[in-house]
Short mmCIF file of C-alpha atoms in Angstrom, two decimals:
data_model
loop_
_atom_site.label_atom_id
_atom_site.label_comp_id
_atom_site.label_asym_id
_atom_site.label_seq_id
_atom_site.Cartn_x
_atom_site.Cartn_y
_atom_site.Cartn_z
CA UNK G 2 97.26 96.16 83.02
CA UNK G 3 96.95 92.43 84.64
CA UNK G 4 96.14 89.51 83.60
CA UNK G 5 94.37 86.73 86.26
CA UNK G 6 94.85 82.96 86.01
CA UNK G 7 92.41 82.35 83.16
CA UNK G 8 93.72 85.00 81.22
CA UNK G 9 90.95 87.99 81.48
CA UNK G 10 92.75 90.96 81.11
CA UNK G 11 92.24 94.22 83.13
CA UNK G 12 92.89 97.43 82.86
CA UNK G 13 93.20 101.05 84.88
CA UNK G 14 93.22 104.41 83.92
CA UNK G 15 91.98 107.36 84.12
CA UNK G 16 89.16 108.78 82.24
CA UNK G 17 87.06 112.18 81.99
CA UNK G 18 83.23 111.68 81.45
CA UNK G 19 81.30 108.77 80.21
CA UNK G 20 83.34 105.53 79.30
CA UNK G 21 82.09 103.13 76.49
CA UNK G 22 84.25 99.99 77.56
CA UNK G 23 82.37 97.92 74.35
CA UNK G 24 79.63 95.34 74.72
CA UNK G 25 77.70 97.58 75.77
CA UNK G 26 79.02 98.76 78.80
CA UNK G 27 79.13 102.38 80.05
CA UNK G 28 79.83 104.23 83.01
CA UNK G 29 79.24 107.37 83.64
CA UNK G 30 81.87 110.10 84.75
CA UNK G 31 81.59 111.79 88.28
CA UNK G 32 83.29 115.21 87.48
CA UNK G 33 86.77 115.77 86.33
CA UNK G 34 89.08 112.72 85.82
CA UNK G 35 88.26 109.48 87.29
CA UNK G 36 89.60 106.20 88.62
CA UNK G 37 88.34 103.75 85.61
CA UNK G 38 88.30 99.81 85.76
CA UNK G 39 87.70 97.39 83.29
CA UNK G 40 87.60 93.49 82.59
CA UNK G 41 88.26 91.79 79.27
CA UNK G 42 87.74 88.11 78.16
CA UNK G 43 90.40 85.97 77.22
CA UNK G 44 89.06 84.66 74.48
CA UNK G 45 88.23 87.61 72.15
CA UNK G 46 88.72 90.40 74.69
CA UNK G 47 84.79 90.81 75.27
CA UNK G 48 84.33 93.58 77.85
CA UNK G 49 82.95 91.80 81.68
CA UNK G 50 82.35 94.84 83.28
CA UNK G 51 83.61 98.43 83.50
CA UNK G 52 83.56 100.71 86.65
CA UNK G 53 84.27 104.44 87.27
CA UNK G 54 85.07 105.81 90.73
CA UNK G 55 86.22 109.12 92.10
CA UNK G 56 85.05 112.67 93.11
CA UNK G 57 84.56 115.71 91.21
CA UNK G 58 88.09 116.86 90.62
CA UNK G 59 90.84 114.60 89.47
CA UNK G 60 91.73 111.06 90.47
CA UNK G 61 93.87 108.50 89.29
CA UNK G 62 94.44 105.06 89.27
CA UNK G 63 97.91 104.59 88.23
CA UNK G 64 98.46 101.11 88.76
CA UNK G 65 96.29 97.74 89.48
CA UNK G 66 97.27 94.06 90.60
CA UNK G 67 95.06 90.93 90.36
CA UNK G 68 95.97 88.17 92.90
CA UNK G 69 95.63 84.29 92.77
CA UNK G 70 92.05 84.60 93.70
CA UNK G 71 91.27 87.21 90.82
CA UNK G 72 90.85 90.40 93.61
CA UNK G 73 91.58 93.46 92.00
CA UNK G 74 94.05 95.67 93.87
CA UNK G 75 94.33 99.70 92.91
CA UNK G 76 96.53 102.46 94.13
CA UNK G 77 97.11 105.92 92.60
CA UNK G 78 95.60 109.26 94.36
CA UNK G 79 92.74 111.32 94.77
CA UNK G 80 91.39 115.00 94.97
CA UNK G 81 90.69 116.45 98.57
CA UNK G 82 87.18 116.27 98.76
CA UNK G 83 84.01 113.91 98.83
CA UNK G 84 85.18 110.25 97.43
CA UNK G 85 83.42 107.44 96.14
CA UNK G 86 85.57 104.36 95.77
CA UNK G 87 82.20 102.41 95.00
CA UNK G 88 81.47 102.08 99.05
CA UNK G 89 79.94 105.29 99.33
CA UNK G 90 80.89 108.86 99.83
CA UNK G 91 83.91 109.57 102.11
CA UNK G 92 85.72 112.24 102.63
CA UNK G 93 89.12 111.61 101.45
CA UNK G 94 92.52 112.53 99.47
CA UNK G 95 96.25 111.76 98.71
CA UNK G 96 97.24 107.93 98.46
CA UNK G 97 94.59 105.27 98.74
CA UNK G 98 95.23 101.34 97.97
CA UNK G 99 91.61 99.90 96.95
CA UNK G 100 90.26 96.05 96.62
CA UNK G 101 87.44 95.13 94.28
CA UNK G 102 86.21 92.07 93.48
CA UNK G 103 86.75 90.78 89.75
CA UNK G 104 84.28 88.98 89.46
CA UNK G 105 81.94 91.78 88.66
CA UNK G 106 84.20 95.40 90.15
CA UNK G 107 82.65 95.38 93.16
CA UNK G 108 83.77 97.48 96.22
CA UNK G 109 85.67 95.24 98.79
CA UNK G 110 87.32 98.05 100.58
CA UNK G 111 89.53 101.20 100.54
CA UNK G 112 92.71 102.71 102.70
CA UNK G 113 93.62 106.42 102.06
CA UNK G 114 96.30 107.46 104.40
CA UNK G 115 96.34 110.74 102.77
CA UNK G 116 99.32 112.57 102.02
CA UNK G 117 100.42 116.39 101.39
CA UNK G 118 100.49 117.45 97.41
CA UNK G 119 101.45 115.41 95.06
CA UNK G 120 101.76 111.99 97.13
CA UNK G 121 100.76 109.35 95.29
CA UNK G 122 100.50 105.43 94.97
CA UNK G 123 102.41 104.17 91.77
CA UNK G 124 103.33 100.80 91.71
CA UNK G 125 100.72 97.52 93.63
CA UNK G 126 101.29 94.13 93.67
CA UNK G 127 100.33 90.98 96.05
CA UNK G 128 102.05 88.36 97.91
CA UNK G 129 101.48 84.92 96.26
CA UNK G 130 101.68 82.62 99.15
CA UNK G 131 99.85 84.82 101.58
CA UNK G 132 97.36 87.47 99.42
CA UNK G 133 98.88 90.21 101.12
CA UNK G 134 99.14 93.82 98.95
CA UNK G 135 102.06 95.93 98.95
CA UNK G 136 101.90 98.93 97.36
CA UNK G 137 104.83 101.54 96.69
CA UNK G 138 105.15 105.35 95.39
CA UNK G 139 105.40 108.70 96.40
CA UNK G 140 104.37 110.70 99.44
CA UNK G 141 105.33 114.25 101.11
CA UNK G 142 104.29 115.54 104.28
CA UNK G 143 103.15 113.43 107.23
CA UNK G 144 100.81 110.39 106.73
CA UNK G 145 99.51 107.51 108.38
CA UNK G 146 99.51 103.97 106.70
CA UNK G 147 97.82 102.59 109.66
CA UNK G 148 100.65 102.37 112.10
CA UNK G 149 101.61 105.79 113.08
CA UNK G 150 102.86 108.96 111.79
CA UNK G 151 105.31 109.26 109.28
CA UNK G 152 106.46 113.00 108.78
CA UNK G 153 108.85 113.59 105.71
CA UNK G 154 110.87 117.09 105.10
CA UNK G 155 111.03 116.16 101.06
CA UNK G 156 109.58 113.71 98.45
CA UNK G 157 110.35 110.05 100.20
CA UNK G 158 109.54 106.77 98.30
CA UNK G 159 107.22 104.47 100.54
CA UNK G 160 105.97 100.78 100.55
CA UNK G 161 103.10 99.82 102.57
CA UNK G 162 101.46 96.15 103.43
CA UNK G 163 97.80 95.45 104.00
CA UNK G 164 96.47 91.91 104.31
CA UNK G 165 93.74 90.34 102.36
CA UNK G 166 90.75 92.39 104.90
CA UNK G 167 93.08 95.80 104.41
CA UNK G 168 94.22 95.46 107.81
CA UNK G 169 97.93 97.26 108.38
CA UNK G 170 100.45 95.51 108.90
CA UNK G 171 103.76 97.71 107.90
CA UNK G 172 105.05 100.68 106.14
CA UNK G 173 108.50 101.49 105.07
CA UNK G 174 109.76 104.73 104.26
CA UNK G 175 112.79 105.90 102.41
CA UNK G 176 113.85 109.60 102.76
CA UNK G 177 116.56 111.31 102.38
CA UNK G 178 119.31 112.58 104.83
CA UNK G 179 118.60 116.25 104.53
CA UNK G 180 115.88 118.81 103.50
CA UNK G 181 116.94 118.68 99.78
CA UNK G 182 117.56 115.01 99.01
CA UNK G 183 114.84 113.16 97.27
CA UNK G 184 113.76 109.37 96.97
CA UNK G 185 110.53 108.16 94.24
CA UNK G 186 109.35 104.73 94.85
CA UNK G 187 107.62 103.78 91.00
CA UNK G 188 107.80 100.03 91.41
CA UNK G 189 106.76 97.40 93.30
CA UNK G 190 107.52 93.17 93.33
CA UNK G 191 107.31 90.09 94.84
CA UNK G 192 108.44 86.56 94.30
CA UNK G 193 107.13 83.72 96.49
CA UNK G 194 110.04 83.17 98.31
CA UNK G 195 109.39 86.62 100.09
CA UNK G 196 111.38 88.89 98.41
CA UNK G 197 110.06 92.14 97.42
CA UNK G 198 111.76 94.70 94.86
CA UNK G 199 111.59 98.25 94.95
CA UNK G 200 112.43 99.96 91.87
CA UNK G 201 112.67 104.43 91.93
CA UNK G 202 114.87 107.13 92.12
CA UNK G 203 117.09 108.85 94.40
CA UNK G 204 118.65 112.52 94.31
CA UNK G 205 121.19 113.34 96.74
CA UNK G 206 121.61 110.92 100.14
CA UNK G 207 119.18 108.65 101.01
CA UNK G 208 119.50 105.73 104.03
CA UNK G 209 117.82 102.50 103.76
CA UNK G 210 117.81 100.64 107.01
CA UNK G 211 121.46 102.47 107.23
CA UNK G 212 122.83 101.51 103.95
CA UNK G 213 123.73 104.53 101.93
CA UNK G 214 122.52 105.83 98.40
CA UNK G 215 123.19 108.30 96.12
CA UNK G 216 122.03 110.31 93.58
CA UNK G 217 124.67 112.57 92.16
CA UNK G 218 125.08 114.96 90.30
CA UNK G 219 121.80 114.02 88.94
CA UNK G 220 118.86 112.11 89.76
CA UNK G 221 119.74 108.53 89.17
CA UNK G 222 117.97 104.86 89.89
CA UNK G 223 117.47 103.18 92.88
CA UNK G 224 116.74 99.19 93.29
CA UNK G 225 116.16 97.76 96.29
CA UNK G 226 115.26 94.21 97.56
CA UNK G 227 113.87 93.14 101.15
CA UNK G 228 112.83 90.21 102.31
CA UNK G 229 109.35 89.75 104.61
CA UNK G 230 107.99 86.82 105.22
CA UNK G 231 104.00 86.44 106.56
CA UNK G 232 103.09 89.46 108.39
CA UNK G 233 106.33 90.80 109.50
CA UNK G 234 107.88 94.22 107.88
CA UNK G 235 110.51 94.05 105.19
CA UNK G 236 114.47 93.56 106.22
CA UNK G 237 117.12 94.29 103.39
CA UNK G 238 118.89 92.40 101.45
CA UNK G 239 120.83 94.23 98.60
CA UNK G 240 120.56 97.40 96.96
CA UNK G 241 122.11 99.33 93.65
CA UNK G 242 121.85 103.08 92.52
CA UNK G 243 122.52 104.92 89.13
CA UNK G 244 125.37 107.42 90.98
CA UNK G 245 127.97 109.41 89.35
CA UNK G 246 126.25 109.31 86.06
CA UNK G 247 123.37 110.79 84.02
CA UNK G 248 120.00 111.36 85.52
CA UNK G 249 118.23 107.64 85.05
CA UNK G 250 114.94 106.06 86.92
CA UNK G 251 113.75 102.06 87.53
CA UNK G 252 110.58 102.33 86.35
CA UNK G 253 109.19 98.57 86.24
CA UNK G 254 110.70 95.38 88.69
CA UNK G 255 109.73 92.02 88.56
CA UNK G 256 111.50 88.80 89.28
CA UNK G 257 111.49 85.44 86.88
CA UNK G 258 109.62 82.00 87.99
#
């Protein structure tokens, strides 16, 4: 969930089928599971509008973002296969990052740089001086964000930046030291001053920009914080993980006014 400036509230999930989203509103299913949308009112949480997007297999929209001019930002995954994000059919599947206008859900526009099974977007937020999105999550396999391959032997956490057009302008991707060690990127912030949390999990040894993490003898959580300001890529700052205890995971990041 998000909620913009006037207080509308909106929602993502994913849904199977037709979707009554109240008022009125409908929208029908396109096979299998599907990325779902919706607007509420502030006042009495009167539905605005309510969208469904996807293919015929399963899709998900794990995670939205609204930014200061009331954009709607998605990221989650997609089925190989024949897409619509609202645009039009494309062929398409793994990660995509999606902007739609909230006014009424409209299709602004859509990046998929793909991804081998079970890549994923999980986490999407914006930059509040500039309108820039960053999202985070999962991805395995080799993928382009828009500035190159990235090949990965296991599971690596990612973040990615797009500007307000979905333009690339940089990727960063944690993985680990060796074929067995694991990082999950499930959260995504960032404060106005240019600093941007990542919140996920490590297993094993994993470098960021050569500072050392681990996850032992059990999957434990990782925190990191960059800083990026404008257009250029993220530099870090700090960074904490759950080692030498239980298995644990940083599942939500935000920072105060």
């Amino acid at each position: 969930v998000a909620v913009d400036s006037s207080g509308n509230v909106y929602v993502a999930s994913r849904s199977g089928g037709l979707v009554n989203f109240g008022n009125g509103i409908t929208a029908s299913g396109h096979g299998g599971f599907d990325i779902t949308l919706g607007k509420f009112g502030s006042a009495a949480g009167v539905t605005s509008w309510g969208k469904t997007y996807g293919g015929t297999a399963t899709d998900n929209s794990n995670a939205l973002a609204v930014d200061t001019d009331g954009n709607v930002l998605v990221t989650g995954s997609v089925s190989t296969g024949t897409v619509d994000f609202g645009g039009g059919n494309v062929s398409a599947g793994g990660i995509f990052i999606a902007k739609y206008l909230g006014t009424d859900g409209s299709y602004v526009w859509v990046n998929n740089p793909g991804g081998a099974a079970a890549s994923t977007g999980n986490s999407i937020t914006t930059d509040p001086v500039t309108k820039n999105v960053i999202a985070s999550g999962t991805l395995n396999g080799t993928i382009d964000f828009g500035g190159g391959s990235r090949v990965t032997v296991a599971t690596s956490a990612f973040m990615v930046g797009y500007n307000t057009s979905g333009t690339y302008i940089w990727d960063k991707v944690i993985k680990g030291a060796d074929s067995f060690s694991t990082a999950f990127g499930f959260s995504v912030g960032m404060d106005g001053s240019g600093n941007i949390a990542l919140g996920g999990q490590v297993f094993g040894v994993v470098s960021v920009d050569g500072n050392v993490f681990h996850g032992n003898p059990a999957a434990c959580y990782l925190l990191t914080v960059f800083t990026s300001t404008g257009s250029s890529p993220p530099v870090y700052k700090w960074g904490r993980d759950g080692s030498i205890g239980g298995e644990s995971h940083c599942q939500g990041v935000d920072f105060d006014p």
